[in-house]
mmCIF file of C-alpha atoms in Angstrom:
data_model
loop_
_atom_site.group_PDB
_atom_site.id
_atom_site.type_symbol
_atom_site.label_atom_id
_atom_site.label_comp_id
_atom_site.label_asym_id
_atom_site.label_seq_id
_atom_site.Cartn_x
_atom_site.Cartn_y
_atom_site.Cartn_z
ATOM 1 C CA MET A 8 0.000 0.000 0.000
ATOM 2 C CA PRO A 9 1.358 3.462 -0.854
ATOM 3 C CA PRO A 10 1.630 5.766 2.157
ATOM 4 C CA LEU A 11 -1.422 7.824 3.056
ATOM 5 C CA LEU A 12 -0.796 11.553 2.794
ATOM 6 C CA TYR A 13 -2.595 13.996 5.057
ATOM 7 C CA TYR A 14 -2.373 17.779 4.677
ATOM 8 C CA ILE A 15 -3.261 19.845 7.758
ATOM 9 C CA THR A 16 -4.109 23.449 6.943
ATOM 10 C CA ASP A 17 -2.946 26.644 8.620
ATOM 11 C CA ARG A 18 -3.741 29.606 6.437
ATOM 12 C CA ARG A 19 -2.049 32.009 8.870
ATOM 13 C CA GLN A 20 1.344 30.618 7.875
ATOM 14 C CA PHE A 21 0.873 32.041 4.374
ATOM 15 C CA PRO A 22 2.048 35.613 3.703
ATOM 16 C CA GLY A 23 -0.331 38.484 2.979
ATOM 17 C CA ASP A 24 -3.557 39.784 4.437
ATOM 18 C CA SER A 25 -6.492 37.563 5.385
ATOM 19 C CA ARG A 26 -7.908 37.541 1.858
ATOM 20 C CA GLU A 27 -4.558 36.568 0.342
ATOM 21 C CA GLN A 28 -4.030 33.882 2.977
ATOM 22 C CA GLU A 29 -7.405 32.357 2.143
ATOM 23 C CA ARG A 30 -6.660 32.509 -1.572
ATOM 24 C CA ARG A 31 -3.346 30.730 -1.064
ATOM 25 C CA LEU A 32 -4.940 28.137 1.209
ATOM 26 C CA LEU A 33 -7.641 27.246 -1.306
ATOM 27 C CA ALA A 34 -5.031 27.060 -4.066
ATOM 28 C CA LYS A 35 -2.965 24.705 -1.903
ATOM 29 C CA ILE A 36 -5.995 22.492 -1.219
ATOM 30 C CA ALA A 37 -6.675 22.278 -4.955
ATOM 31 C CA GLU A 38 -2.978 21.515 -5.530
ATOM 32 C CA CYS A 39 -3.131 18.699 -2.984
ATOM 33 C CA ALA A 40 -6.204 17.240 -4.665
ATOM 34 C CA ALA A 41 -4.552 17.351 -8.086
ATOM 35 C CA ALA A 42 -1.421 15.686 -6.689
ATOM 36 C CA GLY A 43 -3.339 12.808 -5.081
ATOM 37 C CA VAL A 44 -3.104 13.701 -1.394
ATOM 38 C CA ASP A 45 -5.571 11.453 0.445
ATOM 39 C CA TYR A 46 -6.876 13.782 3.157
ATOM 40 C CA VAL A 47 -7.089 17.493 3.883
ATOM 41 C CA GLN A 48 -7.805 18.471 7.481
ATOM 42 C CA LEU A 49 -9.256 21.970 7.676
ATOM 43 C CA ARG A 50 -7.734 23.088 10.964
ATOM 44 C CA GLU A 51 -8.460 26.798 11.161
ATOM 45 C CA LYS A 52 -9.077 26.883 14.896
ATOM 46 C CA ASP A 53 -9.347 30.662 15.147
ATOM 47 C CA LEU A 54 -12.466 30.813 12.967
ATOM 48 C CA GLY A 55 -16.003 30.835 14.303
ATOM 49 C CA ALA A 56 -18.567 28.352 13.017
ATOM 50 C CA ARG A 57 -19.969 30.579 10.258
ATOM 51 C CA ALA A 58 -16.592 31.645 8.868
ATOM 52 C CA LEU A 59 -15.281 28.072 9.072
ATOM 53 C CA GLU A 60 -18.354 26.785 7.233
ATOM 54 C CA GLU A 61 -17.866 29.366 4.458
ATOM 55 C CA LEU A 62 -14.233 28.344 4.087
ATOM 56 C CA ALA A 63 -15.148 24.654 4.185
ATOM 57 C CA ASN A 64 -17.689 25.128 1.390
ATOM 58 C CA LYS A 65 -14.978 26.719 -0.755
ATOM 59 C CA ALA A 66 -12.580 23.885 0.099
ATOM 60 C CA MET A 67 -15.180 21.283 -0.864
ATOM 61 C CA ALA A 68 -15.674 23.043 -4.199
ATOM 62 C CA GLY A 69 -11.925 22.803 -4.786
ATOM 63 C CA LEU A 70 -12.017 19.049 -4.169
ATOM 64 C CA ARG A 71 -14.916 18.357 -6.518
ATOM 65 C CA GLY A 72 -14.122 15.458 -8.833
ATOM 66 C CA SER A 73 -11.166 14.396 -6.694
ATOM 67 C CA PRO A 74 -10.880 11.373 -4.389
ATOM 68 C CA THR A 75 -9.256 13.615 -1.757
ATOM 69 C CA LYS A 76 -11.364 13.723 1.418
ATOM 70 C CA LEU A 77 -11.969 16.846 3.504
ATOM 71 C CA LEU A 78 -12.038 16.458 7.289
ATOM 72 C CA ILE A 79 -13.065 19.333 9.540
ATOM 73 C CA ASN A 80 -11.117 19.779 12.755
ATOM 74 C CA SER A 81 -13.336 19.119 15.791
ATOM 75 C CA ARG A 82 -16.570 20.730 14.492
ATOM 76 C CA THR A 83 -19.111 18.053 13.607
ATOM 77 C CA ASP A 84 -21.714 20.760 12.986
ATOM 78 C CA VAL A 85 -19.561 22.422 10.336
ATOM 79 C CA ALA A 86 -18.642 19.080 8.781
ATOM 80 C CA LEU A 87 -22.326 18.226 8.398
ATOM 81 C CA ALA A 88 -23.276 21.676 7.137
ATOM 82 C CA CYS A 89 -20.706 21.709 4.337
ATOM 83 C CA GLY A 90 -20.984 18.030 3.402
ATOM 84 C CA ALA A 91 -17.384 17.248 4.356
ATOM 85 C CA HIS A 92 -16.245 13.633 4.235
ATOM 86 C CA GLY A 93 -15.675 13.498 7.982
ATOM 87 C CA ILE A 94 -14.005 14.985 11.016
ATOM 88 C CA HIS A 95 -10.688 15.035 12.793
ATOM 89 C CA LEU A 96 -10.885 14.900 16.578
ATOM 90 C CA PRO A 97 -8.102 16.439 18.680
ATOM 91 C CA SER A 98 -6.928 14.383 21.649
ATOM 92 C CA HIS A 99 -9.272 14.789 24.639
ATOM 93 C CA ASP A 100 -12.150 15.731 22.335
ATOM 94 C CA LEU A 101 -15.286 13.585 22.268
ATOM 95 C CA PRO A 102 -14.710 9.881 21.466
ATOM 96 C CA ALA A 103 -14.907 8.779 17.848
ATOM 97 C CA SER A 104 -17.944 6.633 18.681
ATOM 98 C CA GLU A 105 -19.907 9.688 19.844
ATOM 99 C CA ALA A 106 -18.947 11.645 16.749
ATOM 100 C CA ARG A 107 -20.114 8.748 14.593
ATOM 101 C CA VAL A 108 -23.495 8.746 16.363
ATOM 102 C CA ILE A 109 -23.913 12.437 15.483
ATOM 103 C CA PHE A 110 -23.225 11.699 11.814
ATOM 104 C CA THR A 111 -25.536 8.686 11.848
ATOM 105 C CA LYS A 112 -28.385 10.752 13.296
ATOM 106 C CA ALA A 113 -27.840 13.175 10.418
ATOM 107 C CA SER A 114 -28.146 10.235 7.970
ATOM 108 C CA VAL A 115 -24.427 10.233 7.095
ATOM 109 C CA ALA A 116 -23.653 6.538 6.966
ATOM 110 C CA ALA A 117 -19.872 6.316 6.696
ATOM 111 C CA PRO A 118 -18.013 9.431 7.831
ATOM 112 C CA MET A 119 -14.228 9.310 7.977
ATOM 113 C CA ILE A 120 -13.092 9.915 11.552
ATOM 114 C CA GLY A 121 -9.482 10.671 12.386
ATOM 115 C CA VAL A 122 -8.096 11.202 15.885
ATOM 116 C CA SER A 123 -4.941 12.855 17.219
ATOM 117 C CA VAL A 124 -2.974 10.581 19.564
ATOM 118 C CA HIS A 125 0.171 10.958 21.654
ATOM 119 C CA SER A 126 0.670 7.504 23.164
ATOM 120 C CA GLU A 127 -0.002 3.825 22.617
ATOM 121 C CA ALA A 128 -2.885 4.047 25.103
ATOM 122 C CA ASP A 129 -4.411 6.865 23.040
ATOM 123 C CA VAL A 130 -4.165 4.706 19.918
ATOM 124 C CA ALA A 131 -5.906 1.776 21.604
ATOM 125 C CA TYR A 132 -8.643 4.048 22.942
ATOM 126 C CA ALA A 133 -9.265 5.632 19.547
ATOM 127 C CA GLU A 134 -9.499 2.252 17.859
ATOM 128 C CA SER A 135 -11.809 0.858 20.541
ATOM 129 C CA HIS A 136 -14.190 3.728 19.729
ATOM 130 C CA GLY A 137 -14.117 3.056 15.999
ATOM 131 C CA ALA A 138 -11.708 5.668 14.645
ATOM 132 C CA ASP A 139 -10.797 5.138 10.996
ATOM 133 C CA LEU A 140 -7.237 6.421 11.409
ATOM 134 C CA VAL A 141 -5.031 8.117 13.976
ATOM 135 C CA VAL A 142 -2.343 10.762 13.646
ATOM 136 C CA PHE A 143 0.503 10.211 16.109
ATOM 137 C CA GLY A 144 2.742 13.059 17.130
ATOM 138 C CA PRO A 145 4.968 14.749 17.662
ATOM 139 C CA VAL A 146 7.461 12.392 16.064
ATOM 140 C CA PHE A 147 10.334 14.873 15.740
ATOM 141 C CA GLU A 148 9.166 18.228 17.061
ATOM 142 C CA LYS A 149 6.217 20.480 17.807
ATOM 143 C CA GLU A 150 6.364 24.276 17.849
ATOM 144 C CA GLY A 151 10.151 24.157 17.973
ATOM 145 C CA ALA A 152 10.348 21.682 20.876
ATOM 146 C CA ARG A 153 12.122 18.482 19.887
ATOM 147 C CA ASN A 154 10.918 15.018 20.900
ATOM 148 C CA PRO A 155 13.955 12.686 20.974
ATOM 149 C CA GLU A 156 11.787 9.646 21.763
ATOM 150 C CA GLY A 157 9.099 10.264 19.161
ATOM 151 C CA LEU A 158 10.428 8.010 16.427
ATOM 152 C CA ASN A 159 10.938 5.136 18.867
ATOM 153 C CA GLN A 160 7.418 5.641 20.223
ATOM 154 C CA LEU A 161 6.060 5.525 16.689
ATOM 155 C CA ARG A 162 8.036 2.359 15.947
ATOM 156 C CA GLN A 163 6.780 0.601 19.088
ATOM 157 C CA ILE A 164 3.178 1.540 18.392
ATOM 158 C CA CYS A 165 3.383 0.304 14.806
ATOM 159 C CA GLN A 166 5.162 -2.924 15.766
ATOM 160 C CA HIS A 167 2.506 -3.759 18.337
ATOM 161 C CA ARG A 168 -0.240 -3.011 15.860
ATOM 162 C CA HIS A 169 1.402 -5.144 13.212
ATOM 163 C CA ALA A 170 1.657 -8.012 15.715
ATOM 164 C CA SER A 171 -2.054 -7.705 16.488
ATOM 165 C CA ALA A 172 -2.946 -7.426 12.770
ATOM 166 C CA SER A 173 -4.823 -4.181 13.377
ATOM 167 C CA ALA A 174 -6.091 -2.498 10.232
ATOM 168 C CA MET A 175 -6.391 1.046 11.589
ATOM 169 C CA PRO A 176 -3.708 3.244 9.976
ATOM 170 C CA VAL A 177 -1.279 5.201 12.140
ATOM 171 C CA LEU A 178 0.058 8.355 10.469
ATOM 172 C CA ALA A 179 3.121 10.288 11.623
ATOM 173 C CA LEU A 180 3.089 14.028 12.424
ATOM 174 C CA GLY A 181 5.453 16.594 13.900
ATOM 175 C CA GLY A 182 8.523 18.168 12.358
ATOM 176 C CA ILE A 183 8.385 15.868 9.351
ATOM 177 C CA THR A 184 10.395 16.784 6.272
ATOM 178 C CA LEU A 185 10.914 15.027 2.983
ATOM 179 C CA GLU A 186 14.259 13.836 4.346
ATOM 180 C CA ASN A 187 12.990 12.257 7.578
ATOM 181 C CA ALA A 188 9.570 11.097 6.345
ATOM 182 C CA LEU A 189 11.110 7.863 5.103
ATOM 183 C CA LEU A 190 12.240 7.083 8.673
ATOM 184 C CA CYS A 191 8.600 7.239 9.751
ATOM 185 C CA LEU A 192 7.518 4.883 6.982
ATOM 186 C CA GLN A 193 10.367 2.513 7.816
ATOM 187 C CA ALA A 194 9.192 2.604 11.448
ATOM 188 C CA GLY A 195 5.834 1.272 10.264
ATOM 189 C CA ALA A 196 3.712 4.388 9.839
ATOM 190 C CA ALA A 197 0.924 3.978 7.298
ATOM 191 C CA GLY A 198 1.338 7.549 6.154
ATOM 192 C CA ILE A 199 2.563 11.066 6.724
ATOM 193 C CA ALA A 200 0.676 14.097 8.028
ATOM 194 C CA GLY A 201 1.932 17.644 8.054
ATOM 195 C CA ILE A 202 1.370 21.356 7.677
ATOM 196 C CA ARG A 203 4.667 22.809 6.445
ATOM 197 C CA LEU A 204 5.599 19.682 4.488
ATOM 198 C CA PHE A 205 2.754 20.472 2.095
ATOM 199 C CA GLN A 206 2.342 24.236 2.484
ATOM 200 C CA GLU A 207 6.005 25.080 1.861
ATOM 201 C CA ASN A 208 6.695 22.664 -0.994
ATOM 202 C CA VAL A 209 5.437 21.721 -4.435
ATOM 203 C CA VAL A 210 2.944 19.041 -3.442
ATOM 204 C CA ASN A 211 3.286 16.967 -6.592
ATOM 205 C CA LYS A 212 7.011 16.529 -5.869
ATOM 206 C CA ILE A 213 6.331 15.568 -2.245
ATOM 207 C CA VAL A 214 3.780 12.942 -3.291
ATOM 208 C CA GLU A 215 6.044 11.577 -6.005
ATOM 209 C CA ARG A 216 9.100 11.315 -3.758
ATOM 210 C CA LEU A 217 7.283 9.706 -0.827
ATOM 211 C CA ARG A 218 5.500 7.157 -2.956
ATOM 212 C CA GLU A 219 8.624 6.409 -4.999
ATOM 213 C CA SER A 220 10.720 5.901 -1.861
ATOM 214 C CA HIS A 221 8.090 3.596 -0.420
ATOM 215 C CA SER A 222 7.958 1.391 -3.504
ATOM 216 C CA SER A 223 11.737 1.192 -4.006
#
């Protein structure tokens, strides 16, 4: 299986005023879709529900005709309102099972539910509640703080999951570059998640390199 690729948005990292940042974000989402990125997590935590829904509707329009799935960070109401493919739950948010009930009550049969995790116990909890995938981090760093044990933690989690034949993918996040992404895949990660990895690079080249390195 080629590695799953998961772009996490942060429009405020783009230069320019708010309008230019939004324009660049939507262009990047469309670029990710064209390049074959599997998931886009709309993670604009500073926005209120109405502004986030407006942005999500524009993002969904940019993904039309693409297999790329849009997940909304935390807000099930916004995900339902814009017809997103699912939701991403931060750690310590509601359990994936409760989020799925909300979607089911709204007649959405198979939402994609991702969960942020920071330990093997978090991974087990997310899976026990029916998460479709988890994003483990930080592997290398978060907000400038390095995590020297992150790669080993990722490796242990993936080894235990492989031994138990679990099907739930574990993606790696946190300070990941094109150069160290391969270490995460070699450690057993099913894919790579990131903000800067996608926002600061030509996405098509990132996708090509990661999938080439995996198959070689």
